[in-house]
PDB file of C-alpha atoms in Angstrom:
ATOM      1  CA  MET H  71     188.109  99.170  75.788  1.00  0.00           C
ATOM      2  CA  THR H  72     188.537 102.505  77.496  1.00  0.00           C
ATOM      3  CA  THR H  73     187.026 103.472  80.812  1.00  0.00           C
ATOM      4  CA  GLY H  74     185.856 106.809  82.032  1.00  0.00           C
ATOM      5  CA  VAL H  75     183.338 109.295  80.817  1.00  0.00           C
ATOM      6  CA  PRO H  76     183.770 110.833  77.405  1.00  0.00           C
ATOM      7  CA  THR H  77     184.017 114.566  77.677  1.00  0.00           C
ATOM      8  CA  SER H  78     182.050 116.786  75.387  1.00  0.00           C
ATOM      9  CA  THR H  79     183.886 119.524  73.526  1.00  0.00           C
ATOM     10  CA  ALA H  80     180.697 121.474  72.800  1.00  0.00           C
ATOM     11  CA  PRO H  81     180.240 124.563  74.977  1.00  0.00           C
ATOM     12  CA  ARG H  82     177.543 124.235  77.641  1.00  0.00           C
ATOM     13  CA  ARG H  83     174.546 126.498  77.259  1.00  0.00           C
ATOM     14  CA  ARG H  84     173.714 128.569  80.342  1.00  0.00           C
ATOM     15  CA  SER H  85     170.136 128.623  81.476  1.00  0.00           C
ATOM     16  CA  PRO H  86     168.338 131.963  81.218  1.00  0.00           C
ATOM     17  CA  ALA H  87     167.825 132.008  84.998  1.00  0.00           C
ATOM     18  CA  ARG H  88     171.570 131.790  85.629  1.00  0.00           C
ATOM     19  CA  THR H  89     172.109 134.678  83.240  1.00  0.00           C
ATOM     20  CA  LEU H  90     169.267 136.950  84.338  1.00  0.00           C
ATOM     21  CA  LEU H  91     169.334 136.419  88.114  1.00  0.00           C
ATOM     22  CA  PRO H  92     172.615 138.296  88.743  1.00  0.00           C
ATOM     23  CA  LEU H  93     171.397 141.128  86.527  1.00  0.00           C
ATOM     24  CA  ALA H  94     168.079 141.304  88.403  1.00  0.00           C
ATOM     25  CA  VAL H  95     169.854 141.376  91.794  1.00  0.00           C
ATOM     26  CA  ALA H  96     172.194 144.139  90.595  1.00  0.00           C
ATOM     27  CA  ALA H  97     169.264 146.178  89.240  1.00  0.00           C
ATOM     28  CA  TRP H  98     167.379 145.704  92.524  1.00  0.00           C
ATOM     29  CA  LEU H  99     170.393 146.908  94.550  1.00  0.00           C
ATOM     30  CA  VAL H 100     170.861 149.974  92.351  1.00  0.00           C
ATOM     31  CA  LEU H 101     167.156 150.817  92.636  1.00  0.00           C
ATOM     32  CA  GLU H 102     167.233 150.411  96.443  1.00  0.00           C
ATOM     33  CA  ILE H 103     170.250 152.721  96.756  1.00  0.00           C
ATOM     34  CA  TRP H 104     168.645 155.279  94.428  1.00  0.00           C
ATOM     35  CA  LEU H 105     165.386 155.256  96.444  1.00  0.00           C
ATOM     36  CA  LEU H 106     167.293 155.659  99.724  1.00  0.00           C
ATOM     37  CA  GLY H 107     169.153 158.588  98.156  1.00  0.00           C
ATOM     38  CA  LEU H 108     165.856 160.228  97.181  1.00  0.00           C
ATOM     39  CA  VAL H 109     164.512 159.834 100.715  1.00  0.00           C
ATOM     40  CA  ALA H 110     167.774 161.169 102.165  1.00  0.00           C
ATOM     41  CA  ASP H 111     167.524 164.247  99.906  1.00  0.00           C
ATOM     42  CA  ALA H 112     163.907 164.851 100.885  1.00  0.00           C
ATOM     43  CA  GLY H 113     164.008 164.053 104.586  1.00  0.00           C
ATOM     44  CA  GLY H 114     167.632 163.820 105.613  1.00  0.00           C
ATOM     45  CA  ALA H 115     169.809 161.074 106.977  1.00  0.00           C
ATOM     46  CA  LEU H 116     167.746 160.825 110.162  1.00  0.00           C
ATOM     47  CA  ALA H 117     164.633 159.918 108.150  1.00  0.00           C
ATOM     48  CA  VAL H 118     166.484 157.165 106.283  1.00  0.00           C
ATOM     49  CA  THR H 119     167.902 155.786 109.533  1.00  0.00           C
ATOM     50  CA  ALA H 120     164.442 155.855 111.145  1.00  0.00           C
ATOM     51  CA  LEU H 121     162.876 154.035 108.157  1.00  0.00           C
ATOM     52  CA  LEU H 122     165.552 151.338 108.151  1.00  0.00           C
ATOM     53  CA  ALA H 123     165.323 150.870 111.940  1.00  0.00           C
ATOM     54  CA  ALA H 124     161.510 150.686 111.786  1.00  0.00           C
ATOM     55  CA  GLY H 125     161.718 148.052 109.041  1.00  0.00           C
ATOM     56  CA  LEU H 126     164.168 146.025 111.117  1.00  0.00           C
ATOM     57  CA  VAL H 127     162.016 146.146 114.260  1.00  0.00           C
ATOM     58  CA  LEU H 128     158.783 145.403 112.358  1.00  0.00           C
ATOM     59  CA  GLY H 129     160.454 142.498 110.521  1.00  0.00           C
ATOM     60  CA  VAL H 130     161.632 140.937 113.788  1.00  0.00           C
ATOM     61  CA  ILE H 131     158.121 141.269 115.261  1.00  0.00           C
ATOM     62  CA  VAL H 132     156.501 139.693 112.180  1.00  0.00           C
ATOM     63  CA  ILE H 133     158.934 136.750 112.146  1.00  0.00           C
ATOM     64  CA  LYS H 134     158.536 136.231 115.894  1.00  0.00           C
ATOM     65  CA  ARG H 135     154.723 136.143 115.664  1.00  0.00           C
ATOM     66  CA  ALA H 136     154.760 133.775 112.679  1.00  0.00           C
ATOM     67  CA  GLY H 137     157.247 131.508 114.444  1.00  0.00           C
ATOM     68  CA  ARG H 138     155.127 131.371 117.594  1.00  0.00           C
ATOM     69  CA  ARG H 139     152.028 130.604 115.518  1.00  0.00           C
ATOM     70  CA  ALA H 140     153.845 127.811 113.662  1.00  0.00           C
ATOM     71  CA  PHE H 141     155.186 126.343 116.913  1.00  0.00           C
ATOM     72  CA  ARG H 142     151.719 126.469 118.508  1.00  0.00           C
ATOM     73  CA  SER H 143     150.225 124.718 115.464  1.00  0.00           C
ATOM     74  CA  LEU H 144     152.925 122.043 115.563  1.00  0.00           C
ATOM     75  CA  THR H 145     152.402 121.474 119.295  1.00  0.00           C
ATOM     76  CA  ASP H 146     148.627 121.146 118.841  1.00  0.00           C
ATOM     77  CA  THR H 147     149.111 118.655 116.010  1.00  0.00           C
ATOM     78  CA  PHE H 148     151.484 116.513 118.108  1.00  0.00           C
ATOM     79  CA  GLN H 149     149.104 116.563 121.095  1.00  0.00           C
ATOM     80  CA  GLN H 150     146.169 115.507 118.921  1.00  0.00           C
ATOM     81  CA  ALA H 151     148.254 112.716 117.352  1.00  0.00           C
ATOM     82  CA  GLN H 152     149.272 111.422 120.799  1.00  0.00           C
ATOM     83  CA  GLN H 153     145.642 111.345 121.886  1.00  0.00           C
ATOM     84  CA  GLY H 154     144.695 109.436 118.735  1.00  0.00           C
ATOM     85  CA  ARG H 155     142.448 112.163 117.370  1.00  0.00           C
ATOM     86  CA  PRO H 156     142.590 113.412 113.789  1.00  0.00           C
ATOM     87  CA  PRO H 157     143.755 117.012 113.366  1.00  0.00           C
ATOM     88  CA  ALA H 158     140.970 119.435 114.234  1.00  0.00           C
ATOM     89  CA  GLY H 159     139.642 121.739 111.552  1.00  0.00           C
ATOM     90  CA  PRO H 160     140.273 121.851 107.835  1.00  0.00           C
ATOM     91  CA  ARG H 161     143.771 121.874 106.469  1.00  0.00           C
ATOM     92  CA  PRO H 162     144.952 125.353 105.560  1.00  0.00           C
ATOM     93  CA  GLY H 163     145.299 126.060 101.856  1.00  0.00           C
ATOM     94  CA  PRO H 164     148.342 127.385 100.057  1.00  0.00           C
ATOM     95  CA  GLY H 165     149.361 130.836 101.202  1.00  0.00           C
ATOM     96  CA  SER H 166     147.552 130.632 104.538  1.00  0.00           C
ATOM     97  CA  GLY H 167     150.553 129.217 106.387  1.00  0.00           C
ATOM     98  CA  ASN H 168     153.427 130.991 108.028  1.00  0.00           C
ATOM     99  CA  GLY H 169     155.998 130.691 105.243  1.00  0.00           C
ATOM    100  CA  MET H 170     154.917 133.793 103.343  1.00  0.00           C
ATOM    101  CA  THR H 171     154.588 135.739 106.592  1.00  0.00           C
ATOM    102  CA  MET H 172     158.142 134.804 107.565  1.00  0.00           C
ATOM    103  CA  LEU H 173     159.326 135.799 104.084  1.00  0.00           C
ATOM    104  CA  ALA H 174     157.626 139.171 104.562  1.00  0.00           C
ATOM    105  CA  GLY H 175     159.414 139.601 107.893  1.00  0.00           C
ATOM    106  CA  LEU H 176     162.733 138.723 106.304  1.00  0.00           C
ATOM    107  CA  LEU H 177     162.147 141.257 103.520  1.00  0.00           C
ATOM    108  CA  LEU H 178     161.343 143.889 106.152  1.00  0.00           C
ATOM    109  CA  ILE H 179     164.655 143.183 107.889  1.00  0.00           C
ATOM    110  CA  VAL H 180     166.622 143.578 104.640  1.00  0.00           C
ATOM    111  CA  PRO H 181     167.534 147.267 104.358  1.00  0.00           C
ATOM    112  CA  GLY H 182     165.744 149.043 101.546  1.00  0.00           C
ATOM    113  CA  LEU H 183     162.444 150.629 100.650  1.00  0.00           C
ATOM    114  CA  LEU H 184     161.525 148.383  97.714  1.00  0.00           C
ATOM    115  CA  SER H 185     161.935 145.225  99.800  1.00  0.00           C
ATOM    116  CA  ASP H 186     159.820 146.852 102.538  1.00  0.00           C
ATOM    117  CA  LEU H 187     157.073 147.582 100.004  1.00  0.00           C
ATOM    118  CA  VAL H 188     157.080 143.967  98.784  1.00  0.00           C
ATOM    119  CA  ALA H 189     157.026 142.764 102.413  1.00  0.00           C
ATOM    120  CA  LEU H 190     154.047 144.966 103.263  1.00  0.00           C
ATOM    121  CA  LEU H 191     152.213 143.576 100.228  1.00  0.00           C
ATOM    122  CA  LEU H 192     152.949 140.042 101.447  1.00  0.00           C
ATOM    123  CA  LEU H 193     151.380 140.897 104.793  1.00  0.00           C
ATOM    124  CA  VAL H 194     148.006 141.585 103.102  1.00  0.00           C
ATOM    125  CA  PRO H 195     146.068 138.259 103.373  1.00  0.00           C
ATOM    126  CA  PRO H 196     144.525 138.187  99.837  1.00  0.00           C
ATOM    127  CA  VAL H 197     147.890 138.969  98.215  1.00  0.00           C
ATOM    128  CA  ARG H 198     149.622 136.359 100.395  1.00  0.00           C
ATOM    129  CA  ALA H 199     146.984 133.726  99.491  1.00  0.00           C
ATOM    130  CA  TRP H 200     147.239 134.515  95.753  1.00  0.00           C
ATOM    131  CA  ILE H 201     151.049 134.251  95.768  1.00  0.00           C
ATOM    132  CA  GLY H 202     150.824 131.039  97.811  1.00  0.00           C
ATOM    133  CA  ARG H 203     148.431 129.458  95.307  1.00  0.00           C
ATOM    134  CA  ARG H 204     150.617 130.471  92.365  1.00  0.00           C
ATOM    135  CA  THR H 205     153.727 129.112  94.075  1.00  0.00           C
ATOM    136  CA  ALA H 206     152.007 125.820  94.946  1.00  0.00           C
ATOM    137  CA  ARG H 207     150.799 125.356  91.350  1.00  0.00           C
ATOM    138  CA  THR H 208     154.247 126.090  89.954  1.00  0.00           C
ATOM    139  CA  LEU H 209     155.914 123.642  92.348  1.00  0.00           C
ATOM    140  CA  GLU H 210     153.339 120.935  91.571  1.00  0.00           C
ATOM    141  CA  ARG H 211     153.945 121.327  87.827  1.00  0.00           C
ATOM    142  CA  ARG H 212     157.717 121.145  88.259  1.00  0.00           C
ATOM    143  CA  MET H 213     157.498 118.134  90.557  1.00  0.00           C
ATOM    144  CA  ALA H 214     155.221 116.329  88.094  1.00  0.00           C
ATOM    145  CA  ALA H 215     157.642 117.040  85.241  1.00  0.00           C
ATOM    146  CA  ALA H 216     160.700 115.917  87.236  1.00  0.00           C
ATOM    147  CA  GLN H 217     162.154 112.486  86.640  1.00  0.00           C
ATOM    148  CA  SER H 218     161.697 109.901  89.352  1.00  0.00           C
ATOM    149  CA  GLY H 219     164.718 108.745  91.292  1.00  0.00           C
ATOM    150  CA  SER H 220     166.691 109.500  94.360  1.00  0.00           C
ATOM    151  CA  PHE H 221     169.084 112.300  95.154  1.00  0.00           C
ATOM    152  CA  ALA H 222     171.971 109.881  94.662  1.00  0.00           C
ATOM    153  CA  ASP H 223     170.750 109.163  91.114  1.00  0.00           C
ATOM    154  CA  ALA H 224     170.655 112.876  90.345  1.00  0.00           C
ATOM    155  CA  PHE H 225     174.149 113.332  91.765  1.00  0.00           C
ATOM    156  CA  GLN H 226     175.438 110.394  89.722  1.00  0.00           C
ATOM    157  CA  GLN H 227     173.867 111.823  86.568  1.00  0.00           C
ATOM    158  CA  ALA H 228     175.492 115.177  87.246  1.00  0.00           C
ATOM    159  CA  ARG H 229     178.866 113.483  87.676  1.00  0.00           C
ATOM    160  CA  ILE H 230     178.391 111.594  84.423  1.00  0.00           C
ATOM    161  CA  HIS H 231     177.384 114.651  82.411  1.00  0.00           C
ATOM    162  CA  TYR H 232     179.875 117.063  83.982  1.00  0.00           C
ATOM    163  CA  PRO H 233     183.012 115.115  84.914  1.00  0.00           C
ATOM    164  CA  ASP H 234     185.510 116.792  87.181  1.00  0.00           C
ATOM    165  CA  GLY H 235     188.465 116.057  84.916  1.00  0.00           C
ATOM    166  CA  LYS H 236     189.740 113.045  86.850  1.00  0.00           C
ATOM    167  CA  VAL H 237     189.210 110.514  84.083  1.00  0.00           C
ATOM    168  CA  VAL H 238     191.817 107.808  83.751  1.00  0.00           C
ATOM    169  CA  GLN H 239     192.120 106.243  80.327  1.00  0.00           C
ATOM    170  CA  GLY H 240     192.934 102.541  80.345  1.00  0.00           C
ATOM    171  CA  GLU H 241     192.131  99.049  79.133  1.00  0.00           C
ATOM    172  CA  VAL H 242     190.468  96.091  80.794  1.00  0.00           C
ATOM    173  CA  ILE H 243     192.362  92.822  80.344  1.00  0.00           C
ATOM    174  CA  ARG H 244     190.545  89.617  81.239  1.00  0.00           C
ATOM    175  CA  GLU H 245     192.343  86.355  81.666  1.00  0.00           C
ATOM    176  CA  ASP H 246     190.475  83.180  80.748  1.00  0.00           C
ATOM    177  CA  ARG H 247     191.925  81.037  83.527  1.00  0.00           C
ATOM    178  CA  PRO H 248     190.051  80.565  86.813  1.00  0.00           C
ATOM    179  CA  PRO H 249     190.874  82.864  89.710  1.00  0.00           C
ATOM    180  CA  HIS H 250     193.736  81.862  91.998  1.00  0.00           C
ATOM    181  CA  ARG H 251     192.491  80.005  95.082  1.00  0.00           C
ATOM    182  CA  PRO H 252     194.685  79.931  98.147  1.00  0.00           C
ATOM    183  CA  GLU H 253     195.672  76.573  99.591  1.00  0.00           C
ATOM    184  CA  PRO H 254     193.878  75.524 102.770  1.00  0.00           C
ATOM    185  CA  ASP H 255     195.506  76.811 105.953  1.00  0.00           C
ATOM    186  CA  THR H 256     196.501  73.997 108.298  1.00  0.00           C
ATOM    187  CA  GLY H 257     198.115  76.166 110.972  1.00  0.00           C
ATOM    188  CA  TYR H 258     196.940  76.140 114.593  1.00  0.00           C
ATOM    189  CA  ARG H 259     194.334  78.707 115.609  1.00  0.00           C
ATOM    190  CA  PRO H 260     193.263  79.176 119.240  1.00  0.00           C
ATOM    191  CA  PRO H 261     189.518  79.002 120.004  1.00  0.00           C
ATOM    192  CA  LEU H 262     187.517  82.214 120.121  1.00  0.00           C
ATOM    193  CA  ALA H 263     186.317  82.008 123.712  1.00  0.00           C
ATOM    194  CA  PRO H 264     186.372  84.735 126.361  1.00  0.00           C
TER     195      PRO H 264
END
């Protein structure tokens, strides 16, 4: 009987996301550089520098405000829980929290005009709510389709399916005689007292 995990000789198929994501990031970078070049031709280097600096400052302000709002909400929730009261008001729906606002601030900080445009769209409440609802639905579908189990189970399954090459071939030999039992120790042992 051999031990270890049999290795598959068939080539692994890459997921479309792993193939297309690097291409999408490269296309986005090229488009950002091209747009900055167009603005530099039209308005000069000072205009590009001013746009990038304004995006940075606005992004920091947006993230700071969203962080303060989230901290205030967390503090209010803890105070209400300590007083034994249920949380006041209805629970916010998807897209009405601070996550999308912080993402918009982060996109504003990233240098580029296309990311700034996406960030400004995320700052519009109806657009933010729509994207939040879509994201929540997608996550709920994926979570419902996921197999139950712990993170350790998933890690073990990954190790089984993709071994790291440290498989030792061998055989298990069982002997039919009982295990060796040591003889009783008759030596002196001092008491365990302080």
